Amino acid sequence: MSEFNITETYLRFLEEDTEMTMPIAAIEALVTLLRIKTPETAAEMINTIKSSTEELIKSIPNSVSLRAGCDIFMRFVLRNLHLYGDWENCKQHLIENGQLFVSRAKKSRNKIAEIGVDFIADDDIILVHGYSRAVFSLLNHAANKFIRFRCVVTESRPSKQGNQLYTLLEQKGIPVTLIVDSAVGAVIDKVDKVFVGAEGVAESGGIINLVGTYSVGVLAHNARKPFYVVTESHKFVRMFPLSSDDLPMAGPPLDFTRRTDDLEDALRGPTIDYTAQEYITALITDLGVLTPSAVSEELIKMWYD
Amino acid sequence: MSESEAKSRSATPPSKAKQATPTTTAAANGEKKLTNKELKELKKQEKAAKRAAMKQANGISIEQQQQQAQMKKEKKQLQREQQQKREQKQKNANKKKQNERNVKKSTLFGHLETTEERRATILALTSAVSSPKTSRITAAGLMVPVVASALSGSNVLTASSLMPVGPNASSTVSASAPASTTTTLPASSAALSAGTSSASTNTPTAIQQEIASSNASDVAKTLASISLEAGEFNVIPGISSVIPTVLEQSFDNSSLISSVKELLLNKDLIHPSILLLTSHLAHYKIVGSIPRCIAMLEVFQIVIKDYQTPKGTTLSRNLTSYLSHQIDLLKKARPLSVTMGNAIRWLKQEISLIDPSTPDKAAKKDLCEKIGQFAKEKIELADQLIIDNASTQIEESTTIVTYGSSKVLTELLLHNAISLKKNIKVIVVDSRPLFEGRKMAETLRNAGVNVMYALITSLDTIFNMDVDYVFLGAHSILSNGFLYSRAGTAMLAMSAKRRNIPVLVCCESLKFSQRVQLDSVTFNELADPNDLVNIDYENPVERRGNKGALLNQFIKERKFEKKKLAMENKPKGNKIGGKKGSEGESKDASNEEDSNSKNILDGWQELPSLNIVNILYDLTPPEYIKKVITEFGALPPSSVPVILREYKGSA
Amino acid sequence: MSSQAFTSVHPNAATSDVNVTIDTFVAKLKRRQVQGSYAIALETLQLLMRFISAARWNHVNDLIEQIRDLGNSLEKAHPTAFSCGNVIRRILAVLRDEVEEDTMSTTVTSTSVAEPLISSMFNLLQKPEQPHQNRKNSSGSSGMKTKTDYRQVAIQGIKDLIDEIKNIDEGIQQIAIDLIHDHEILLTPTPDSKTVLKFLITARERSNRTFTVLVTEGFPNNTKNAHEFAKKLAQHNIETLVVPDSAVFALMSRVGKVIIGTKAVFVNGGTISSNSGVSSVCECAREFRTPVFAVAGLYKLSPLYPFDVEKFVEFGGSQRILPRMDPRKRLDTVNQITDYVPPENIDIYITNVGGFNPSFIYRIAWDNYKQIDVHLDKNKA
């Protein structure tokens, strides 16, 4: 049996396919794990998955999204075992259909686009924070349907995902403008609606996303602009953070210890934040348009069925 | 059913049916298939005929029968009369209940003066003031003597037999007086009879003393009788009763009575131009806090010109109190606007500053000039400054929402659209029952401004139309920064605030008030609830002031009497007549129903648990207001007290 | 157009007199001659009953398609008569449930035929469907059930629904009565709602509560209703105050609760009310932290999402706003007939099946409808 490193596999999946989301990569990694390890008993399978999941979560600093994937996978395995006791069949199914999950995940994005396109009307000015494949596929779909709308894209520091989205929209021919993150407050009155993606959707219906989403959400709420989250349902995660402090992060949110002369390097702070459900108007998912409270129902359904 | 009845009637005329022999009925029987009802009727007739035959057989002649019938009728009439008496009593009781309701009336606005109360006061006053003239139109709009059955000044007047009132209904209210006049009010409504017992306690010679008695209905009576003083009587049965009933209904409030008493005592001091103004205000002929203030100042100029200082006092001392009497009356038309209050306060201060040694003529001239200057400075120039200031706020191609009608706003918008040629769009929001916005929309539209007109129920749609600003006029801004303005303003401001649309108020500093108030319920002005009864899209409710109400009351009483008359006539006529009467009544009823269907709420007063709220103003909290534009520049609403101090110093 | 197109869809129905009935109903809807969601719902159900009894089909899916077509034509005739589409969707859901049950009982394998869209996140990991097998199964099973069975099911469904709609007030009153206390001041901006009227009267008479009701006038389209409403309340010995629309803010500080009737309730928890000005009243209530409760029969729940509110709000002509206009200097007027209240301005919904938070309405909707039937229009689905 060759040495199998779950983290490497996970990262490799992400690298190979840029369209793949983190939860799917995690699921794929776990499927690969099963294929390679071929556990003999149900208990062994569960234990293998459990330990690998823990390992994976530990090794990746921003683990929210992949955690969602692991959750679903684990739950699926457990449920099948309990319900049917037919774990061999289940394993077989998982191993054989690895690729299918990936394609389904991608398809769910198309579904989101179809469902969400009604939210975009002619003459809308849409503010987008961060780069999300789901948001882009929605905007793309709307443009294909000849809806005339304009986009305001934030730079989304520190990852600068905004630049990526800007180029993509530019290529698509959608009128787009790039602003710095701190300018959101200044332009929010001119904007009609806000779209963001999510790394994970917490049980409360709040979302965990790229840092800055919270501030955008608060500003939108204050200006009474609708704030929509576009996300796949496999990003629903069993977490209930009360604030950004509760999120798993690499270091402390505020670091006062390190001294450096390089100003670029001096820039520290969290890279993700938590936006509570009261700022969210609706979640556009492949399961339909959900109110934040519907998220918890989906999660409850998954765990207590 | 009715058809079958008609058939039976045509087959056997009912009046003859009694005499008709069974054979005819039998014939009818044979001829037609009869319905059950017809059969029953026929049987009845048969029985009646049999009875008659029996009686005849018993030796009672037809004449005797008729006599019996007559007796029965009389008995019935007696019963009826008794019943009427009972009804009357009930009505009295009802009235008392109603009065109770009047007190309970507005669970929310019981502390405020209602239009009825104000109306009653004015009515009393005007009838008192203009009493020497026998025929006139009072402020109430009621023409008293038209085709009067004039009853010349004898000592005791009894209700004339001409009066279409039953003996039990008409009561003689005699305040017996040996020397001078005695008044008797032919009262058709039992309301007055309620007061008879206490009438004797009055000292009749001096009317003022009579007023001093605390009984509400007494006051009402006395007030009505004032017009009859000095020996000349012009009483129209049925009409004069209207005033006291109206008054009496409203005078269940002792403080009101005392205020009326006071006003009556001073009625001779009142200047005719003030009376005219009062009537204009009460009829809403002059509306808007600024026009009302201007009108008042103008009248004050006249009053001051005509003023003669009584002997033994000086102008600076006496004029103030003289003016106070005038103002007391003005207050009764409608509560004074804040602008009026401020102007009065200023004027009194000016008067007190006059050097007692200045000759009256010079002082009066000086005052009049000052008043003119005040109006110009505080209103005209202030408006100009406000318009200049607010114009800087309005950019090219903006959409502005405004509510109701405001003088300064109309000028502002016209100035910007016409003189400055800005491409602006105005949305005038309006509300029932005043529809003041129609006037403003029309003015602007006629000047060629792009105007849209909407009602306050469509706020949601209006604010979805890319509105840039909300401009509001004001009645007053209170010391705690609250905007006191036309009802509906607060809702508009709130909606705008929730949508992040800035709300700007244009307001002369004359409208700033020292008062503080927290909500719209504690202090407000109640308008006539009847304005809301009529649902008419064509005409905005015509504000008839007192006229309509009195007329209605009169018509109602007339109707009531007519009915009674009909009731009395009924027993006298034969059976057919009775039937006719009842038919007429049912027609009346249907007529009434017709008028009811015209306005669903007609007669809402009769439903004890139904009330209509028609308040004129509401209070907008300062957090909804971005900016107040005054002649001192633009300020946040919190700076109102600052300006007030400043303004007081300068005035 | 829709009626014509509709009849051509199933010429084999061979039931011209049903078609005539449908055409007349469509025409009535178009001319807005049927008023009130209650009446529309009942009439639609009656029509549907006749339609189903007369319909012919080979496969139950045909029937479903036919009903969908009918629903589509009705919705086109009056796009804002939501109750019409709602009841049709309810019946469709009943049928689909039945179909699903059949397939479940005959085949052990998965059920994703009936509900491809609304499903859990597990879809992702589900075993791939075998469409061929499934199709076979479903057709086989429905073959086993005779057509009359489905007819029976549908008609029973309709009867149940009619029953439910007729008895809606009872259920609502039970719950709503506990929400008001003695001597409370209530405000209702929807005087045309029979549910509200009945509720208030029962609260007064059966539960013997004393309370004051403020009724806004809803000028210009609903003032008559408001006055009648107020009169009826007063005749039932309820303290009633008629309030002009402009005085709502002034009085809101004294109001204990706001009761609104609804015309349609959407999945996001927002509602369309049949009276303009309701959204402003609810905004006022929100501003004063006064609770707003909406009463709604289950049939008012609509599976639609109000993406574009202006599509759902009706507008009327200017004759009631500004009847006399100088023809040369015409003004633009706005006459909103219905009003949309967003979910954040409603505190609770009282339905005949219980009280719910606006954020939970989606669940109740999906209990009664199938996602596949949200758009009856073929082009959109």
GROMACS .gro file of C-alpha atoms in nm, chain A residues 24 27 72-73 75-76 79 89-90 93-94 97 100-101 104-105 111 115 118-119 228 233-234 236 281-282 286-291 293-295 297-299 301-302 305, chain C residues 108 116-129 267-269 286-287 305-308 311 343-345 357-363 366-367 371 375 379-380:
model
   82
   24ILE     CA    1  -1.584   1.877  -0.363
   27ILE     CA    2  -1.497   1.466  -0.103
   72ILE     CA    3  -2.156   1.550   0.390
   73PHE     CA    4  -1.935   1.262   0.303
   75ARG     CA    5  -2.292   1.169   0.701
   76PHE     CA    6  -2.363   0.994   0.377
   79ARG     CA    7  -2.651   0.701   0.697
   89ASN     CA    8  -2.226  -0.154  -0.187
   90CYS     CA    9  -2.195   0.198  -0.054
   93HIS     CA   10  -2.072   0.332  -0.526
   94LEU     CA   11  -1.855   0.601  -0.380
   97ASN     CA   12  -1.866   0.750  -0.908
  100LEU     CA   13  -1.985   1.201  -1.115
  101PHE     CA   14  -1.986   1.407  -0.797
  104ARG     CA   15  -2.286   1.720  -1.039
  105ALA     CA   16  -2.129   1.993  -0.834
  111LYS     CA   17  -2.894   2.529  -1.164
  115ILE     CA   18  -3.277   2.995  -1.036
  118ASP     CA   19  -3.471   3.615  -1.191
  119PHE     CA   20  -3.297   3.826  -0.932
  228TYR     CA   21  -2.795   3.788  -0.176
  233SER     CA   22  -2.587   2.363  -0.108
  234HIS     CA   23  -2.288   2.138  -0.043
  236PHE     CA   24  -2.376   2.415   0.418
  281THR     CA   25  -3.190   3.878   0.228
  282ALA     CA   26  -3.189   3.534   0.069
  286ASP     CA   27  -2.927   2.477  -0.611
  287LEU     CA   28  -3.209   2.380  -0.376
  288GLY     CA   29  -3.394   2.695  -0.465
  289VAL     CA   30  -3.411   3.036  -0.308
  290LEU     CA   31  -3.383   2.987   0.065
  291THR     CA   32  -3.433   3.218   0.354
  293SER     CA   33  -3.367   2.988   0.836
  294ALA     CA   34  -3.414   2.726   0.567
  295VAL     CA   35  -3.044   2.643   0.588
  297GLU     CA   36  -3.366   2.300   0.820
  298GLU     CA   37  -3.155   2.144   0.547
  299LEU     CA   38  -2.884   2.067   0.794
  301LYS     CA   39  -3.274   1.709   0.775
  302MET     CA   40  -2.932   1.579   0.694
  305ASP     CA   41  -3.335   1.202   0.914
 1064VAL     CA   42  -3.794  -0.006  -0.405
 1072PRO     CA   43  -3.599   1.643  -0.896
 1073LEU     CA   44  -3.547   1.994  -0.774
 1074ILE     CA   45  -3.627   2.026  -0.411
 1075SER     CA   46  -3.414   1.773  -0.236
 1076SER     CA   47  -3.143   1.777   0.012
 1077MET     CA   48  -2.777   1.835  -0.027
 1078PHE     CA   49  -2.738   1.462  -0.047
 1079ASN     CA   50  -2.820   1.473  -0.413
 1080LEU     CA   51  -2.459   1.525  -0.468
 1081LEU     CA   52  -2.361   1.184  -0.344
 1082GLN     CA   53  -2.672   1.000  -0.446
 1083LYS     CA   54  -2.638   0.700  -0.668
 1084PRO     CA   55  -2.687   0.786  -1.030
 1085GLU     CA   56  -3.041   0.737  -1.145
 1223VAL     CA   57  -4.231   3.191  -0.008
 1224ASN     CA   58  -4.003   3.464   0.122
 1225GLY     CA   59  -4.268   3.561   0.377
 1242ARG     CA   60  -4.219   4.846   1.245
 1243GLU     CA   61  -4.097   5.194   1.329
 1261TYR     CA   62  -4.094   3.435  -0.515
 1262PRO     CA   63  -4.151   3.809  -0.554
 1263PHE     CA   64  -3.846   3.885  -0.763
 1264ASP     CA   65  -4.006   4.180  -0.922
 1267LYS     CA   66  -4.505   4.275  -1.151
 1299PRO     CA   67  -4.137   3.998   0.524
 1300GLU     CA   68  -3.935   4.213   0.760
 1301ASN     CA   69  -4.243   4.422   0.833
 1313ASN     CA   70  -4.280   3.330   1.137
 1314PRO     CA   71  -4.245   3.485   0.792
 1315SER     CA   72  -3.911   3.314   0.754
 1316PHE     CA   73  -4.078   2.978   0.793
 1317ILE     CA   74  -4.345   3.030   0.530
 1318TYR     CA   75  -4.129   2.866   0.264
 1319ARG     CA   76  -4.162   2.538   0.453
 1322TRP     CA   77  -4.328   2.334   0.008
 1323ASP     CA   78  -4.544   2.112   0.220
 1327GLN     CA   79  -4.134   2.285  -0.697
 1331HIS     CA   80  -4.406   2.777  -1.323
 1335ASN     CA   81  -4.158   2.806  -2.160
 1336LYS     CA   82  -4.045   2.899  -1.816
   0.00000   0.00000   0.00000
